[in-house]
Short mmCIF file of C-alpha atoms in Angstrom, two decimals:
data_model
loop_
_atom_site.label_atom_id
_atom_site.label_comp_id
_atom_site.label_asym_id
_atom_site.label_seq_id
_atom_site.Cartn_x
_atom_site.Cartn_y
_atom_site.Cartn_z
CA UNK U 12 -21.13 11.34 -24.79
CA UNK U 13 -18.99 8.45 -23.43
CA UNK U 14 -20.34 5.37 -22.29
CA UNK U 15 -20.47 2.99 -19.75
CA UNK U 16 -18.03 0.57 -20.58
CA UNK U 17 -15.81 3.48 -22.53
CA UNK U 18 -16.01 4.77 -18.13
CA UNK U 19 -14.77 1.09 -17.26
CA UNK U 20 -12.39 0.82 -19.51
CA UNK U 21 -10.32 4.29 -18.13
CA UNK U 22 -11.62 2.53 -14.45
CA UNK U 23 -9.89 -0.08 -15.46
CA UNK U 24 -6.58 1.25 -17.17
CA UNK U 25 -6.32 3.66 -14.19
CA UNK U 26 -6.81 1.10 -11.70
CA UNK U 27 -4.33 -1.75 -13.45
CA UNK U 28 -2.07 2.00 -13.79
CA UNK U 29 -2.18 2.02 -10.23
CA UNK U 30 -1.37 -0.85 -9.62
CA UNK U 31 1.85 -1.12 -11.47
CA UNK U 32 3.42 2.40 -10.37
CA UNK U 33 3.05 0.98 -7.00
CA UNK U 34 4.60 -1.85 -6.96
CA UNK U 35 7.62 -1.05 -9.74
CA UNK U 36 8.13 2.06 -7.11
CA UNK U 37 8.71 -1.02 -4.28
CA UNK U 38 10.90 -2.25 -6.66
CA UNK U 39 12.94 0.54 -7.78
CA UNK U 40 13.27 1.71 -4.14
CA UNK U 41 15.00 -1.71 -2.92
CA UNK U 42 17.88 -0.73 -5.08
CA UNK U 43 19.02 2.32 -3.09
CA UNK U 44 19.13 0.43 0.32
CA UNK U 45 22.88 -0.69 -0.63
CA UNK U 46 23.43 3.13 -0.78
CA UNK U 47 20.74 4.66 2.10
CA UNK U 48 19.80 2.29 3.83
CA UNK U 49 16.12 1.12 3.87
CA UNK U 50 14.76 4.37 6.91
CA UNK U 51 16.51 6.60 4.17
CA UNK U 52 14.76 5.86 1.39
CA UNK U 53 11.28 6.09 3.15
CA UNK U 54 11.63 9.48 4.30
CA UNK U 55 12.30 10.45 1.16
CA UNK U 56 10.12 8.94 -0.96
CA UNK U 57 7.27 10.22 1.89
CA UNK U 58 9.25 13.53 2.06
CA UNK U 59 8.51 14.10 -1.09
CA UNK U 60 5.11 13.10 -2.17
CA UNK U 61 3.59 15.65 1.87
CA UNK U 62 5.53 18.29 -0.55
CA UNK U 63 3.72 17.43 -4.25
CA UNK U 64 0.66 17.30 -1.50
CA UNK U 65 1.37 20.24 -0.58
CA UNK U 66 1.17 21.28 -3.34
CA UNK U 67 -1.30 20.39 -5.05
CA UNK U 68 -3.88 20.05 -2.06
CA UNK U 69 -3.09 23.20 0.12
CA UNK U 70 -4.43 21.73 3.32
CA UNK U 71 -3.57 25.24 4.93
CA UNK U 72 -7.32 25.99 5.49
CA UNK U 73 -8.08 23.00 7.75
CA UNK U 74 -5.85 25.32 10.66
CA UNK U 75 -8.27 27.39 10.57
CA UNK U 76 -11.18 24.84 10.80
CA UNK U 77 -12.67 24.25 14.16
CA UNK U 78 -14.05 20.61 12.81
CA UNK U 79 -10.74 19.59 12.33
CA UNK U 80 -9.86 16.30 14.47
CA UNK U 81 -5.69 16.51 14.37
CA UNK U 82 -5.45 13.59 17.19
CA UNK U 83 -7.45 11.48 14.57
CA UNK U 84 -5.34 13.21 12.00
CA UNK U 85 -1.53 12.76 13.37
CA UNK U 86 -2.63 9.60 14.37
CA UNK U 87 -3.58 8.86 10.66
CA UNK U 88 0.29 10.54 8.90
CA UNK U 89 2.13 8.13 12.81
CA UNK U 90 0.38 5.13 10.89
CA UNK U 91 1.33 6.84 7.21
CA UNK U 92 4.99 6.16 8.31
CA UNK U 93 5.32 2.72 10.31
CA UNK U 94 3.14 1.68 6.52
CA UNK U 95 6.12 2.21 5.15
CA UNK U 96 9.10 2.43 7.28
CA UNK U 97 8.16 -1.53 8.20
CA UNK U 98 8.03 -2.53 5.16
CA UNK U 99 10.84 -0.89 3.41
CA UNK U 100 12.71 -2.56 6.39
CA UNK U 101 11.30 -5.83 5.36
CA UNK U 102 12.34 -5.61 1.85
CA UNK U 103 15.88 -5.32 3.82
CA UNK U 104 15.37 -8.87 4.45
CA UNK U 105 13.34 -10.98 2.59
CA UNK U 106 12.49 -10.85 -1.16
CA UNK U 107 9.49 -8.09 -1.90
CA UNK U 108 6.16 -10.09 -3.67
CA UNK U 109 7.05 -11.93 -0.09
CA UNK U 110 6.40 -8.70 2.17
CA UNK U 111 3.71 -7.03 0.68
CA UNK U 112 1.92 -10.56 -0.10
CA UNK U 113 2.25 -10.13 4.14
CA UNK U 114 1.34 -6.57 4.46
CA UNK U 115 -1.78 -6.64 3.09
CA UNK U 116 -3.45 -9.68 5.27
CA UNK U 117 -3.80 -5.76 7.41
CA UNK U 118 -6.37 -4.82 5.50
CA UNK U 119 -7.67 -7.42 4.74
CA UNK U 120 -7.80 -8.48 8.34
CA UNK U 121 -9.82 -4.66 8.26
CA UNK U 122 -12.28 -5.58 6.18
CA UNK U 123 -13.12 -9.16 7.31
CA UNK U 124 -13.64 -7.28 11.08
CA UNK U 125 -16.11 -5.66 10.42
CA UNK U 126 -18.26 -7.67 8.15
CA UNK U 127 -18.79 -10.26 9.73
CA UNK U 128 -19.55 -12.57 7.35
CA UNK U 129 -18.74 -15.87 8.30
CA UNK U 130 -18.61 -16.81 4.31
CA UNK U 131 -14.69 -15.18 5.99
CA UNK U 132 -13.20 -18.27 7.78
CA UNK U 133 -12.40 -19.39 4.71
CA UNK U 134 -11.02 -16.78 3.32
CA UNK U 135 -9.88 -16.15 6.67
CA UNK U 136 -7.98 -20.00 5.97
CA UNK U 137 -6.91 -19.98 3.11
CA UNK U 138 -4.12 -16.20 4.55
CA UNK U 139 -3.16 -17.84 7.04
CA UNK U 140 -2.10 -21.55 5.25
CA UNK U 141 -0.32 -19.09 3.00
CA UNK U 142 1.05 -17.51 5.73
CA UNK U 143 1.96 -21.09 7.20
CA UNK U 144 3.59 -22.31 4.04
CA UNK U 145 5.97 -18.52 3.76
CA UNK U 146 8.65 -20.80 5.94
CA UNK U 147 8.71 -24.65 4.58
CA UNK U 148 10.90 -23.16 2.36
CA UNK U 149 13.33 -22.46 4.24
CA UNK U 150 15.75 -19.60 5.41
CA UNK U 151 17.05 -18.35 2.52
CA UNK U 152 17.30 -15.27 0.86
CA UNK U 153 14.15 -14.65 -0.02
CA UNK U 154 12.77 -15.50 3.69
CA UNK U 155 13.60 -14.45 7.15
CA UNK U 156 11.51 -14.66 9.90
CA UNK U 157 12.53 -11.43 10.19
CA UNK U 158 11.26 -10.07 7.43
CA UNK U 159 8.68 -11.53 8.53
CA UNK U 160 8.01 -9.78 11.50
CA UNK U 161 8.77 -6.30 10.06
CA UNK U 162 6.34 -7.25 7.01
CA UNK U 163 3.15 -8.65 9.46
CA UNK U 164 4.14 -4.68 11.67
CA UNK U 165 4.08 -3.00 8.51
CA UNK U 166 0.04 -5.34 7.97
CA UNK U 167 -0.61 -3.84 11.52
CA UNK U 168 -0.15 -0.38 10.41
CA UNK U 169 -2.17 -0.25 7.09
CA UNK U 170 -4.67 -2.13 8.80
CA UNK U 171 -5.55 0.90 11.53
CA UNK U 172 -3.96 3.40 9.09
CA UNK U 173 -7.33 2.25 7.14
CA UNK U 174 -9.49 2.73 9.94
CA UNK U 175 -7.81 6.18 11.38
CA UNK U 176 -8.44 7.30 7.05
CA UNK U 177 -11.80 6.94 6.89
CA UNK U 178 -11.88 9.00 10.95
CA UNK U 179 -9.84 11.77 8.67
CA UNK U 180 -11.32 11.31 5.22
CA UNK U 181 -14.10 14.15 5.09
CA UNK U 182 -11.07 16.86 5.11
CA UNK U 183 -11.06 14.89 1.70
CA UNK U 184 -7.30 15.18 0.10
CA UNK U 185 -6.67 17.38 2.95
CA UNK U 186 -6.10 15.20 5.38
CA UNK U 187 -3.43 13.07 3.83
CA UNK U 188 -1.66 15.54 3.25
CA UNK U 189 -1.04 16.73 5.75
CA UNK U 190 -1.48 13.28 6.86
CA UNK U 191 1.82 12.32 4.76
CA UNK U 192 3.77 15.45 6.74
CA UNK U 193 3.23 13.73 10.50
CA UNK U 194 4.67 10.57 8.34
CA UNK U 195 7.20 12.60 7.21
CA UNK U 196 7.99 14.11 10.47
CA UNK U 197 7.63 10.88 12.77
CA UNK U 198 10.14 8.88 10.27
CA UNK U 199 12.90 11.97 10.12
CA UNK U 200 14.28 10.74 13.28
CA UNK U 201 15.22 6.70 11.61
CA UNK U 202 16.58 8.45 7.76
CA UNK U 203 18.64 11.60 8.90
CA UNK U 204 21.28 10.01 8.67
CA UNK U 205 21.91 8.95 5.42
CA UNK U 206 20.05 11.46 4.07
CA UNK U 207 23.04 13.70 2.30
CA UNK U 208 23.69 11.24 -0.06
CA UNK U 209 20.44 11.24 -1.10
CA UNK U 210 22.81 14.59 -3.30
CA UNK U 211 25.91 12.24 -3.82
CA UNK U 212 24.91 11.16 -7.04
CA UNK U 213 22.00 12.29 -10.71
CA UNK U 214 21.07 9.00 -10.81
CA UNK U 215 20.39 8.91 -7.13
CA UNK U 216 18.06 11.67 -6.38
CA UNK U 217 16.01 11.38 -9.70
CA UNK U 218 15.64 7.26 -8.62
CA UNK U 219 14.22 8.77 -5.24
CA UNK U 220 11.83 10.38 -7.08
CA UNK U 221 10.31 7.98 -9.00
CA UNK U 222 10.59 5.84 -6.11
CA UNK U 223 8.70 8.83 -4.80
CA UNK U 224 6.17 9.41 -8.10
CA UNK U 225 5.53 6.12 -8.40
CA UNK U 226 5.09 4.94 -5.11
CA UNK U 227 2.48 7.71 -4.14
CA UNK U 228 1.67 10.45 -6.75
CA UNK U 229 0.44 8.27 -9.67
CA UNK U 230 -0.74 5.75 -7.56
CA UNK U 231 -3.17 8.92 -5.80
CA UNK U 232 -4.51 9.90 -8.44
CA UNK U 233 -4.59 6.95 -10.68
CA UNK U 234 -6.98 5.88 -7.73
CA UNK U 235 -8.99 8.19 -7.64
CA UNK U 236 -10.04 8.11 -10.87
CA UNK U 237 -10.52 3.97 -10.65
CA UNK U 238 -12.85 4.97 -7.93
CA UNK U 239 -15.00 6.98 -10.04
CA UNK U 240 -15.75 5.00 -12.72
CA UNK U 241 -15.38 1.64 -11.05
CA UNK U 242 -17.18 -0.75 -8.73
CA UNK U 243 -15.60 -0.82 -4.81
CA UNK U 244 -15.62 -4.64 -5.49
CA UNK U 245 -13.82 -4.99 -9.01
CA UNK U 246 -11.62 -1.94 -7.95
CA UNK U 247 -10.49 -4.14 -4.67
CA UNK U 248 -10.10 -7.29 -7.62
CA UNK U 249 -7.34 -5.26 -9.05
CA UNK U 250 -5.60 -4.47 -6.17
CA UNK U 251 -5.48 -7.98 -4.44
CA UNK U 252 -3.58 -8.76 -7.49
CA UNK U 253 -0.82 -6.80 -5.41
CA UNK U 254 0.88 -9.38 -4.37
CA UNK U 255 1.88 -11.46 -7.32
CA UNK U 256 2.49 -7.31 -9.37
CA UNK U 257 5.69 -7.27 -6.68
CA UNK U 258 6.13 -10.85 -6.60
CA UNK U 259 6.60 -10.54 -10.90
CA UNK U 260 7.84 -6.74 -10.93
CA UNK U 261 10.75 -8.15 -7.81
CA UNK U 262 12.11 -11.21 -10.05
CA UNK U 263 12.48 -9.04 -13.18
CA UNK U 264 14.01 -6.41 -11.75
CA UNK U 265 15.89 -7.77 -8.98
CA UNK U 266 15.95 -11.69 -10.41
CA UNK U 267 14.23 -12.75 -6.86
CA UNK U 268 13.42 -15.94 -7.29
CA UNK U 269 10.33 -17.40 -5.48
CA UNK U 270 10.54 -21.07 -4.31
CA UNK U 271 7.46 -23.48 -4.86
CA UNK U 272 6.35 -23.46 -1.29
CA UNK U 273 5.98 -19.02 -1.54
CA UNK U 274 4.64 -18.82 -4.81
CA UNK U 275 1.46 -21.04 -3.25
CA UNK U 276 2.46 -18.29 -0.06
CA UNK U 277 1.32 -16.28 -2.31
CA UNK U 278 -1.71 -17.55 -3.79
CA UNK U 279 -2.91 -18.73 -1.46
CA UNK U 280 -3.16 -14.45 -0.58
CA UNK U 281 -4.33 -13.58 -3.41
CA UNK U 282 -7.32 -16.18 -3.34
CA UNK U 283 -7.78 -14.72 0.23
CA UNK U 284 -8.15 -10.65 -0.69
CA UNK U 285 -10.51 -12.32 -4.53
CA UNK U 286 -13.19 -13.90 -2.62
CA UNK U 287 -12.93 -11.45 0.57
CA UNK U 288 -13.70 -8.84 -1.91
CA UNK U 289 -16.28 -11.04 -4.60
CA UNK U 290 -18.99 -12.62 -0.78
CA UNK U 291 -18.49 -8.22 0.23
CA UNK U 292 -20.36 -7.58 -3.15
CA UNK U 293 -22.30 -10.26 -3.04
CA UNK U 294 -23.60 -9.52 0.11
CA UNK U 295 -24.15 -5.65 -1.12
CA UNK U 296 -26.03 -6.35 -3.58
CA UNK U 297 -28.58 -9.27 -1.99
CA UNK U 298 -29.05 -6.59 1.16
CA UNK U 299 -30.31 -3.76 -1.85
CA UNK U 300 -32.89 -6.69 -3.20
CA UNK U 301 -33.93 -7.28 0.10
CA UNK U 302 -34.14 -4.15 1.06
CA UNK U 303 -36.24 -3.36 -2.42
#
């Protein structure tokens, strides 16, 4: 019989694999920009993911269900498209690590607004300080205000994606597959221009496949394994390391070195994410004790 520690160990490993996989996929995606451009890379990632998800979840039964909320599904897919295209555009103007650090403010803001805890003012302050000190190192190849604006727009889309994701969650993986298809159609007008170049060489094509697998499919499957075995606060704290992992991956693969201010900004945002996850957990355990 598998013990509790073994289950948690598998969940922890799955969460870590998901975290590393999605950030590695983001960094490798940027290597395709000189050939395809960020919009086409985003479109290929979404399109390949949509095909794989349709094969796995077979969502066509949604078309025969009268309870399917197509309005929410369409909006859900639009925000999937927005957060992918916008963050890839941000990568073109700034370091991957900095763009991801700004983008995670989306789910962080949603968590704070829905909790309404006074302690969250502290974590909101940490995140705000992180954003304010980002430009102090000066505008350079790792930072630009245009990239910051795009990453903030991606953060808004990510936050709204979470809100609408909850509304369509009852359909499980089928809603994700349909949402990814809608996202692909939304991204098509922007990314279709260089789509023919995907088949220009085996290297480009298989790099696109790698990005799709590591950015979408592997993290999705690993998240399912992790969320079944880990407490929500543990899973949330692990995901809070996303900015740091993406910065390390970008430094190792793309040689995107950060200055002191940028490192401090990432640390402040990571602390805000960890703090928000931990205080949420403490509040829930306190509420359970009171009710019992």
